[in-house]
Coordinates of C-alpha atoms and ligand atoms in Angstrom, one line a residue:
X1 CA -7.3 -122.1 71.2
X2 CA -8.2 -119.0 73.2
X3 CA -11.2 -116.7 73.0
X4 CA -10.4 -113.5 71.3
X5 CA -11.6 -110.2 72.8
X6 CA -11.8 -106.9 70.9
X7 CA -12.6 -103.7 72.8
X8 CA -15.8 -102.2 71.5
X9 CA -16.4 -99.6 74.3
X10 CA -13.5 -98.6 76.5
X11 CA -13.9 -98.0 80.3
X12 CA -13.4 -94.2 79.6
X13 CA -16.2 -94.1 77.0
X14 CA -18.5 -96.1 79.4
X15 CA -17.7 -93.9 82.4
X16 CA -18.5 -90.7 80.4
X17 CA -21.9 -92.1 79.3
X18 CA -22.8 -93.4 82.7
X19 CA -22.2 -89.9 84.2
X20 CA -24.4 -88.4 81.5
X21 CA -27.2 -90.9 82.3
X22 CA -26.8 -90.2 86.0
X23 CA -27.2 -86.5 85.4
X24 CA -30.3 -87.0 83.2
X25 CA -31.9 -89.2 85.8
X26 CA -31.0 -86.8 88.7
X27 CA -32.7 -84.0 86.8
X28 CA -35.8 -85.9 85.7
X29 CA -36.6 -87.6 89.0
X30 CA -36.0 -84.6 91.2
X31 CA -38.3 -84.9 94.3
X32 CA -39.6 -88.3 93.3
X33 CA -37.1 -90.7 95.0
X34 CA -37.2 -93.3 92.3
X35 CA -36.7 -97.0 92.9
X36 CA -33.8 -98.2 90.8
X37 CA -34.2 -101.9 89.9
X38 CA -31.1 -103.8 88.9
X39 CA -31.7 -106.8 86.7
X40 CA -29.2 -109.4 87.9
X41 CA -26.6 -110.5 87.1
X42 CA -25.5 -108.7 83.9
X43 CA -26.5 -105.1 85.0
X44 CA -24.8 -105.2 88.3
X45 CA -21.6 -103.3 87.3
X46 CA -23.5 -100.7 85.3
X47 CA -26.0 -100.3 88.2
X48 CA -23.3 -99.8 90.8
X49 CA -21.7 -97.1 88.7
X50 CA -25.0 -95.5 87.7
X51 CA -26.5 -95.0 91.1
X52 CA -23.3 -93.3 92.3
X53 CA -23.7 -90.8 89.4
X54 CA -27.2 -89.9 90.6
X55 CA -27.2 -86.9 93.0
X56 CA -30.8 -87.2 94.3
X57 CA -32.1 -89.7 96.9
X58 CA -32.9 -93.1 95.4
X59 CA -33.9 -96.5 96.7
X60 CA -32.6 -99.7 95.1
X61 CA -33.9 -103.3 94.6
X62 CA -32.9 -106.3 92.6
X63 CA -34.6 -108.8 90.3
X64 CA -33.1 -111.9 88.7
X65 CA -34.7 -113.4 85.6
X66 CA -33.9 -116.2 83.2
X67 CA -35.3 -117.5 80.0
X68 CA -36.8 -121.0 80.0
X69 CA -34.5 -122.0 77.1
X70 CA -34.7 -122.0 73.4
X71 CA -38.5 -122.3 73.1
X72 CA -39.0 -119.2 75.2
X73 CA -36.8 -117.1 72.9
X74 CA -39.8 -117.0 70.7
X75 CA -42.6 -117.0 73.3
X76 CA -40.8 -114.4 75.4
X77 CA -41.7 -116.1 78.7
X78 CA -39.1 -115.6 81.3
X79 CA -38.8 -117.0 84.8
X80 CA -38.5 -114.7 87.8
X81 CA -35.6 -116.3 89.9
X82 CA -35.6 -113.4 92.4
X83 CA -38.4 -111.0 92.8
X84 CA -38.4 -107.5 94.3
X85 CA -38.4 -107.3 98.0
X86 CA -41.3 -104.9 98.4
X87 CA -44.5 -103.6 96.8
X88 CA -44.0 -101.0 94.0
X89 CA -47.5 -99.6 93.9
X90 CA -47.3 -95.9 93.5
X91 CA -43.5 -95.9 93.2
X92 CA -41.5 -94.4 90.3
X93 CA -39.5 -97.3 88.9
X94 CA -36.4 -97.3 86.7
X95 CA -35.4 -100.7 85.4
X96 CA -31.7 -100.9 84.9
X97 CA -30.7 -103.5 82.3
X98 CA -27.3 -104.4 80.7
X99 CA -28.5 -105.0 77.1
X100 CA -31.6 -105.3 74.9
X101 CA -31.3 -107.8 72.1
X102 CA -34.7 -109.2 70.9
X103 CA -36.5 -107.2 73.5
X104 CA -38.4 -110.3 74.8
X105 CA -37.0 -110.3 78.3
X106 CA -37.8 -106.6 78.9
X107 CA -41.2 -106.9 77.2
X108 CA -42.2 -109.6 79.6
X109 CA -40.8 -107.8 82.6
X110 CA -42.5 -104.6 81.7
X111 CA -45.9 -106.3 81.5
X112 CA -45.3 -108.1 84.8
X113 CA -44.3 -104.9 86.6
X114 CA -47.0 -102.7 85.1
X115 CA -49.6 -105.0 86.6
X116 CA -48.3 -104.1 90.0
X117 CA -49.4 -100.5 89.4
X118 CA -46.2 -98.3 89.8
X119 CA -46.7 -94.5 89.5
X120 CA -44.3 -94.7 86.5
X121 CA -42.0 -97.3 84.8
X122 CA -39.0 -96.5 82.7
X123 CA -36.1 -98.4 81.2
X124 CA -32.4 -97.5 81.4
X125 CA -30.2 -99.7 79.3
X126 CA -26.5 -99.5 78.7
X127 CA -26.3 -101.4 75.4
X128 CA -29.0 -101.7 72.7
X129 CA -28.8 -104.1 69.7
X130 CA -31.6 -102.3 67.9
X131 CA -31.3 -104.3 64.7
X132 CA -32.1 -107.6 66.6
X133 CA -35.5 -106.5 68.0
X134 CA -38.4 -109.0 67.7
X135 CA -40.9 -107.0 69.8
X136 CA -41.0 -103.3 70.2
X137 CA -39.2 -102.1 73.3
X138 CA -38.0 -98.5 73.4
X139 CA -35.6 -97.7 76.2
X140 CA -36.2 -94.3 77.9
X141 CA -32.5 -93.9 78.7
X142 CA -29.9 -95.6 76.5
X143 CA -26.1 -95.8 76.7
X144 CA -24.9 -97.1 73.3
X145 CA -26.4 -98.6 70.2
X146 CA -24.2 -101.6 69.3
X147 CA -24.0 -103.9 66.3
X148 CA -25.2 -107.5 66.4
X149 CA -22.1 -109.0 68.0
X150 CA -21.8 -111.0 71.2
X151 CA -20.3 -108.8 73.8
X152 CA -18.8 -109.5 77.3
X153 CA -17.3 -107.4 80.1
X154 CA -18.6 -104.6 82.4
X155 CA -21.0 -107.2 83.9
X156 CA -21.8 -109.1 80.8
X157 CA -20.7 -112.8 80.7
X158 CA -20.2 -115.8 78.6
X159 CA -20.9 -118.9 80.7
X160 CA -20.3 -116.7 83.8
X161 CA -16.9 -115.6 82.6
X162 CA -15.6 -112.1 81.7
X163 CA -18.0 -110.1 83.9
X164 CA -15.1 -108.4 85.6
X165 CA -13.6 -106.9 82.5
X166 CA -13.5 -103.1 82.6
X167 CA -14.3 -102.6 78.9
X168 CA -17.1 -104.0 76.8
X169 CA -15.5 -106.4 74.3
X170 CA -16.6 -108.4 71.3
X171 CA -16.0 -112.1 72.0
X172 CA -15.0 -114.4 69.1
X173 CA -14.6 -118.0 69.8
X174 CA -12.3 -120.2 67.7
Ligands
5GP1 P1 -33.4 -110.2 74.9 O1 -34.6 -110.8 75.7 O2 -33.5 -108.7 74.7 O3 -33.2 -110.9 73.6 O4 -32.1 -110.5 75.7 C1 -31.7 -109.8 76.7 C2 -30.7 -110.7 77.5 O5 -29.9 -111.5 76.6 C3 -29.7 -109.8 78.2 O6 -30.1 -109.4 79.5 C4 -28.5 -110.7 78.2 O7 -28.5 -111.5 79.4 C5 -28.5 -111.6 77.0 N1 -27.7 -111.0 75.9 C6 -28.2 -110.5 74.7 N2 -27.2 -110.2 73.9 C7 -26.0 -110.4 74.6 C8 -24.6 -110.2 74.4 O8 -24.2 -109.8 73.3 N3 -23.8 -110.6 75.3 C9 -24.2 -111.1 76.5 N4 -23.2 -111.5 77.4 N5 -25.5 -111.3 76.8 C10 -26.4 -111.0 75.9

């Protein structure tokens, strides 16, 4: 039996939204040269499109995080697999994430990054499963609110598969 994929957000819908987010960020960070931080791996496609829709100078960096497993789903402890390359003290940071579900990953990341004293710290997320939140995390820039379904594509995976799909699709397994 094969996985079944149902398009939730088409590439056209996504492109329109990413352009809009890029315009907003270009406007709000005028003269600030923000540091755009991509959370690997899921946000990589969104990130690549988003930074090209930003018309002001930006710098980029990457972080990779992973949960410690089931126990951490509730504790919210995440492991930093790859940290930022340089200090962020005094910089304007924009965290670019693919999806917020429980909020535990971003909550941990925010606390960790805040302690490094950036000038400002904001979140830009493509997909938000608001109804699944366990801790309060409110994105400053948000693409789409989506239902509590497991989605893949546009960078999001299931066991490292489907990241290269152009649309965001709901995955159902037989
Ligand atoms: P949170 O800590 O907010 O519960 O989870 C965030 C992370 O869980 C995301 O960065 C992503 O890796 C994963 N995740 C949550 N929901 C989905 C989903 O529907 N599809 C995929 N592929 N990953 C998800």
